[in-house]
Amino acid sequence: LEDPLTVLGIKHVAQWSRGDNVIGYLKDQLDGLPKVDFGGGGLEPENVASNNPDLILLFASFLGNDGMYENYAKIAPTYSFAMSGTDGRKTLRTLGGLLNKSETAERAIADYEAKAAKAKERLQAAIGNKPVAIVDISGKTFSLLGDQFYSGAVLYKDLGLTQTKLVKDAGGEAQNELSLEKLPDLEDAYAIFMITEEEGKAFRNEMMDSKIWTSLPAVKENRVFEANYDYWINSGLIATGKVMDEVQSFLIK
């Protein structure tokens, strides 16, 4: 939740990390804050208490399972989202209401939507209805993002770009755990935006060395964009704004 809280101008007392890795695109805004390592999958109440928070926000309800919500609530007022990553604007509005920042939230959303409307016009003029794909590589498989979450919602909803046939035929649902044999389904992609998760780097190299990949029109015509996981798999308005900027920079010549 660092992204929407930063939009609202709320000062954090600590920042998420996995080992030494922090949210890179917010480095300037969060620089110097103590790191709270989520590498083990959770957050110990003792660690929370040591930061003396005024408010504890759980980005997903599962973080409050097994009595953890009650443990956090003994430290400070605690609010739990069902799953905050699914709708960045809804999350921002909720936080705005909780923190008496509703006007700030609505202003940020209005600015974002005005920016998206202009970008949509420019992209329509540049590439029309040519399909684009978002490939997310994780482990030994890849997924095609649909229009429901993260950068998929930005490209296909906010910017009005066209989905590839495989995703479109599935009603915009993400296509998960695909193997190399599914790469020919990207033949209709005018451009490919490729997100590589840390554990997917070996598979990414295997994919890029395959004859199927190198024969794809988007690959042969140098229309593959290496996207940053940090903000392409994120629904905060700072993150989605950066995605919007990169898509325009790549597709509008």
Short mmCIF file of C-alpha atoms in Angstrom, two decimals:
data_model
loop_
_atom_site.label_atom_id
_atom_site.label_comp_id
_atom_site.label_asym_id
_atom_site.label_seq_id
_atom_site.Cartn_x
_atom_site.Cartn_y
_atom_site.Cartn_z
CA LEU A 1 0.00 0.00 0.00
CA GLU A 2 2.99 2.34 -0.24
CA ASP A 3 1.82 3.63 -3.61
CA PRO A 4 -1.67 4.89 -2.66
CA LEU A 5 -0.46 6.18 0.69
CA THR A 6 2.24 8.17 -1.09
CA VAL A 7 -0.41 9.60 -3.42
CA LEU A 8 -2.32 10.73 -0.32
CA GLY A 9 0.78 12.29 1.20
CA ILE A 10 0.81 9.92 4.19
CA LYS A 11 4.19 9.35 5.84
CA HIS A 12 5.12 5.74 6.46
CA VAL A 13 7.06 4.54 9.49
CA ALA A 14 8.52 1.55 7.62
CA GLN A 15 8.60 0.08 4.12
CA TRP A 16 8.06 -3.37 2.66
CA SER A 17 11.10 -5.35 1.58
CA ARG A 18 12.10 -8.84 0.53
CA GLY A 19 15.60 -9.13 1.83
CA ASP A 20 17.30 -5.97 0.56
CA ASN A 21 14.83 -5.51 -2.29
CA VAL A 22 12.38 -2.64 -1.83
CA ILE A 23 9.80 -1.01 -4.11
CA GLY A 24 12.25 0.56 -6.52
CA TYR A 25 9.98 3.06 -8.26
CA LEU A 26 9.17 4.69 -4.89
CA LYS A 27 12.77 4.79 -3.72
CA ASP A 28 12.93 8.60 -3.65
CA GLN A 29 9.72 8.91 -1.65
CA LEU A 30 10.55 6.13 0.84
CA ASP A 31 14.30 6.60 1.10
CA GLY A 32 15.64 6.16 4.62
CA LEU A 33 12.63 4.33 6.04
CA PRO A 34 13.32 1.11 7.99
CA LYS A 35 12.77 -2.08 6.00
CA VAL A 36 10.29 -4.69 7.12
CA ASP A 37 11.27 -8.01 5.52
CA PHE A 38 8.34 -10.01 4.15
CA GLY A 39 10.68 -12.70 2.80
CA GLY A 40 9.23 -15.18 5.27
CA GLY A 41 5.70 -14.42 4.12
CA GLY A 42 4.37 -12.50 7.09
CA LEU A 43 4.92 -9.74 9.60
CA GLU A 44 5.52 -10.50 13.26
CA PRO A 45 3.56 -8.36 15.76
CA GLU A 46 6.79 -7.62 17.62
CA ASN A 47 8.23 -6.10 14.46
CA VAL A 48 5.09 -4.03 13.98
CA ALA A 49 5.15 -2.78 17.57
CA SER A 50 8.79 -1.74 17.32
CA ASN A 51 7.82 0.86 14.69
CA ASN A 52 5.16 2.49 16.93
CA PRO A 53 2.46 2.79 14.24
CA ASP A 54 -0.66 4.92 14.63
CA LEU A 55 -2.50 2.73 12.13
CA ILE A 56 -1.93 -0.76 10.72
CA LEU A 57 -3.21 -1.56 7.22
CA LEU A 58 -3.35 -5.15 5.96
CA PHE A 59 -3.33 -5.23 2.16
CA ALA A 60 -5.11 -8.62 2.11
CA SER A 61 -7.35 -10.42 4.57
CA PHE A 62 -5.20 -13.54 4.78
CA LEU A 63 -2.60 -11.51 6.68
CA GLY A 64 -5.04 -11.40 9.59
CA ASN A 65 -5.62 -15.15 9.73
CA ASP A 66 -4.85 -17.37 12.72
CA GLY A 67 -5.39 -14.62 15.25
CA MET A 68 -2.94 -12.21 13.66
CA TYR A 69 -5.57 -9.49 13.14
CA GLU A 70 -6.31 -9.52 16.87
CA ASN A 71 -2.59 -9.35 17.65
CA TYR A 72 -2.13 -6.33 15.39
CA ALA A 73 -5.25 -4.63 16.79
CA LYS A 74 -3.71 -4.71 20.27
CA ILE A 75 -0.87 -2.53 18.94
CA ALA A 76 -2.86 0.08 16.97
CA PRO A 77 -6.17 0.48 15.11
CA THR A 78 -6.10 -2.05 12.27
CA TYR A 79 -7.91 -2.16 8.92
CA SER A 80 -7.88 -5.14 6.58
CA PHE A 81 -8.61 -5.11 2.85
CA ALA A 82 -10.11 -8.22 1.29
CA MET A 83 -7.49 -7.83 -1.48
CA SER A 84 -6.26 -4.33 -2.18
CA GLY A 85 -4.40 -5.08 -5.42
CA THR A 86 -7.46 -5.75 -7.54
CA ASP A 87 -8.68 -2.15 -8.01
CA GLY A 88 -6.25 0.68 -7.42
CA ARG A 89 -8.84 3.44 -7.57
CA LYS A 90 -11.15 1.67 -5.11
CA THR A 91 -8.22 1.12 -2.74
CA LEU A 92 -7.25 4.79 -2.96
CA ARG A 93 -10.82 5.89 -2.25
CA THR A 94 -11.03 3.56 0.75
CA LEU A 95 -7.78 4.89 2.17
CA GLY A 96 -8.90 8.45 1.49
CA GLY A 97 -12.03 7.81 3.53
CA LEU A 98 -10.10 6.19 6.39
CA LEU A 99 -7.54 8.99 6.57
CA ASN A 100 -9.74 12.02 5.91
CA LYS A 101 -8.10 12.46 2.50
CA SER A 102 -11.06 11.82 0.21
CA GLU A 103 -10.62 15.07 -1.72
CA THR A 104 -6.97 14.26 -2.37
CA ALA A 105 -7.93 10.78 -3.56
CA GLU A 106 -10.64 12.03 -5.93
CA ARG A 107 -8.34 14.69 -7.36
CA ALA A 108 -5.62 12.11 -8.04
CA ILE A 109 -8.13 9.78 -9.71
CA ALA A 110 -9.53 12.57 -11.88
CA ASP A 111 -6.01 13.56 -12.98
CA TYR A 112 -5.17 9.94 -13.81
CA GLU A 113 -8.35 9.41 -15.82
CA ALA A 114 -7.80 12.62 -17.79
CA LYS A 115 -4.28 11.50 -18.59
CA ALA A 116 -5.57 8.07 -19.65
CA ALA A 117 -8.18 9.58 -21.96
CA LYS A 118 -5.53 11.60 -23.81
CA ALA A 119 -3.21 8.59 -24.03
CA LYS A 120 -6.04 6.44 -25.37
CA GLU A 121 -6.64 8.89 -28.23
CA ARG A 122 -2.95 9.02 -29.09
CA LEU A 123 -2.58 5.23 -29.08
CA GLN A 124 -5.68 4.74 -31.21
CA ALA A 125 -4.21 7.10 -33.78
CA ALA A 126 -0.84 5.33 -33.63
CA ILE A 127 -1.75 1.63 -33.79
CA GLY A 128 -5.53 1.41 -34.05
CA ASN A 129 -6.90 -1.99 -33.07
CA LYS A 130 -3.70 -3.99 -33.46
CA PRO A 131 -3.53 -6.54 -30.59
CA VAL A 132 -0.87 -6.35 -27.89
CA ALA A 133 0.11 -9.00 -25.34
CA ILE A 134 1.43 -8.84 -21.79
CA VAL A 135 3.58 -11.87 -21.03
CA ASP A 136 4.38 -12.56 -17.36
CA ILE A 137 7.15 -15.16 -16.91
CA SER A 138 7.28 -16.97 -13.58
CA GLY A 139 8.95 -20.26 -12.75
CA LYS A 140 8.85 -22.59 -15.75
CA THR A 141 5.70 -21.19 -17.36
CA PHE A 142 4.32 -17.90 -18.61
CA SER A 143 0.98 -16.16 -18.30
CA LEU A 144 -0.89 -13.74 -20.54
CA LEU A 145 -2.40 -10.95 -18.48
CA GLY A 146 -6.03 -10.09 -19.14
CA ASP A 147 -7.99 -6.93 -18.44
CA GLN A 148 -8.76 -7.57 -14.78
CA PHE A 149 -5.64 -6.59 -12.84
CA TYR A 150 -2.46 -4.53 -12.79
CA SER A 151 -0.96 -3.53 -16.14
CA GLY A 152 -3.59 -5.60 -17.95
CA ALA A 153 -6.31 -3.29 -16.68
CA VAL A 154 -4.22 -0.27 -17.71
CA LEU A 155 -3.61 -1.43 -21.28
CA TYR A 156 -6.95 -3.02 -22.08
CA LYS A 157 -9.36 -0.88 -20.05
CA ASP A 158 -7.78 2.52 -19.36
CA LEU A 159 -5.96 2.76 -22.71
CA GLY A 160 -8.42 0.74 -24.78
CA LEU A 161 -5.78 -1.44 -26.45
CA THR A 162 -6.86 -4.67 -28.13
CA GLN A 163 -6.26 -8.06 -26.57
CA THR A 164 -4.73 -10.96 -28.45
CA LYS A 165 -7.19 -13.59 -29.63
CA LEU A 166 -6.33 -16.12 -26.91
CA VAL A 167 -7.16 -13.66 -24.12
CA LYS A 168 -10.07 -12.04 -25.94
CA ASP A 169 -11.72 -15.42 -26.56
CA ALA A 170 -11.48 -16.08 -22.81
CA GLY A 171 -13.43 -12.92 -22.05
CA GLY A 172 -10.38 -11.00 -20.94
CA GLU A 173 -9.39 -13.58 -18.33
CA ALA A 174 -5.67 -14.11 -17.75
CA GLN A 175 -4.24 -17.28 -19.26
CA ASN A 176 -1.98 -18.86 -16.66
CA GLU A 177 0.77 -21.49 -16.57
CA LEU A 178 1.27 -21.68 -20.32
CA SER A 179 4.13 -23.67 -21.83
CA LEU A 180 6.35 -22.89 -24.81
CA GLU A 181 3.91 -24.82 -27.01
CA LYS A 182 1.43 -21.94 -26.58
CA LEU A 183 3.79 -19.33 -28.04
CA PRO A 184 2.26 -19.60 -31.54
CA ASP A 185 -0.89 -18.06 -30.02
CA LEU A 186 1.07 -14.81 -29.85
CA GLU A 187 1.41 -14.62 -33.63
CA ASP A 188 -1.35 -12.01 -33.79
CA ALA A 189 0.41 -9.72 -31.28
CA TYR A 190 1.59 -6.47 -32.85
CA ALA A 191 3.67 -5.82 -29.73
CA ILE A 192 4.61 -7.84 -26.65
CA PHE A 193 5.24 -6.42 -23.18
CA MET A 194 7.31 -8.91 -21.24
CA ILE A 195 7.47 -9.05 -17.43
CA THR A 196 10.04 -11.40 -15.91
CA GLU A 197 9.77 -12.38 -12.27
CA GLU A 198 12.96 -13.28 -10.42
CA GLU A 199 12.28 -17.02 -10.47
CA GLY A 200 11.41 -16.91 -14.17
CA LYS A 201 14.74 -15.73 -15.56
CA ALA A 202 15.99 -19.19 -16.62
CA PHE A 203 12.70 -19.97 -18.39
CA ARG A 204 12.80 -16.53 -20.04
CA ASN A 205 16.19 -17.36 -21.56
CA GLU A 206 14.88 -20.71 -22.77
CA MET A 207 11.86 -19.00 -24.30
CA MET A 208 13.89 -16.34 -26.08
CA ASP A 209 16.21 -18.98 -27.55
CA SER A 210 13.34 -21.02 -28.96
CA LYS A 211 12.58 -20.97 -32.69
CA ILE A 212 8.91 -20.40 -31.96
CA TRP A 213 9.70 -17.17 -30.11
CA THR A 214 12.16 -15.83 -32.66
CA SER A 215 9.64 -16.47 -35.46
CA LEU A 216 6.89 -14.34 -33.87
CA PRO A 217 6.17 -11.16 -35.89
CA ALA A 218 6.50 -8.89 -32.84
CA VAL A 219 9.91 -10.39 -32.06
CA LYS A 220 11.19 -10.22 -35.65
CA GLU A 221 10.07 -6.60 -35.92
CA ASN A 222 11.63 -5.53 -32.58
CA ARG A 223 8.36 -4.77 -30.88
CA VAL A 224 9.09 -6.52 -27.57
CA PHE A 225 9.26 -4.29 -24.50
CA GLU A 226 11.04 -5.46 -21.33
CA ALA A 227 8.68 -4.29 -18.58
CA ASN A 228 9.54 -3.70 -14.93
CA TYR A 229 7.84 -6.13 -12.53
CA ASP A 230 8.01 -3.53 -9.76
CA TYR A 231 5.22 -1.43 -11.21
CA TRP A 232 3.72 -3.51 -14.03
CA ILE A 233 2.38 -5.90 -11.36
CA ASN A 234 0.87 -3.15 -9.24
CA SER A 235 -2.42 -1.24 -9.20
CA GLY A 236 -1.34 1.98 -7.46
CA LEU A 237 -1.81 5.17 -9.47
CA ILE A 238 1.89 6.04 -9.44
CA ALA A 239 2.68 2.58 -10.82
CA THR A 240 -0.09 2.56 -13.42
CA GLY A 241 0.84 6.07 -14.49
CA LYS A 242 4.38 4.87 -15.18
CA VAL A 243 3.00 1.94 -17.19
CA MET A 244 0.89 4.35 -19.21
CA ASP A 245 3.92 6.52 -19.96
CA GLU A 246 6.03 3.54 -21.06
CA VAL A 247 3.33 2.12 -23.34
CA GLN A 248 3.01 5.44 -25.14
CA SER A 249 6.75 5.89 -25.43
CA PHE A 250 7.12 2.41 -26.94
CA LEU A 251 4.15 2.35 -29.31
CA ILE A 252 3.98 5.96 -30.49
CA LYS A 253 6.84 6.79 -32.85
#
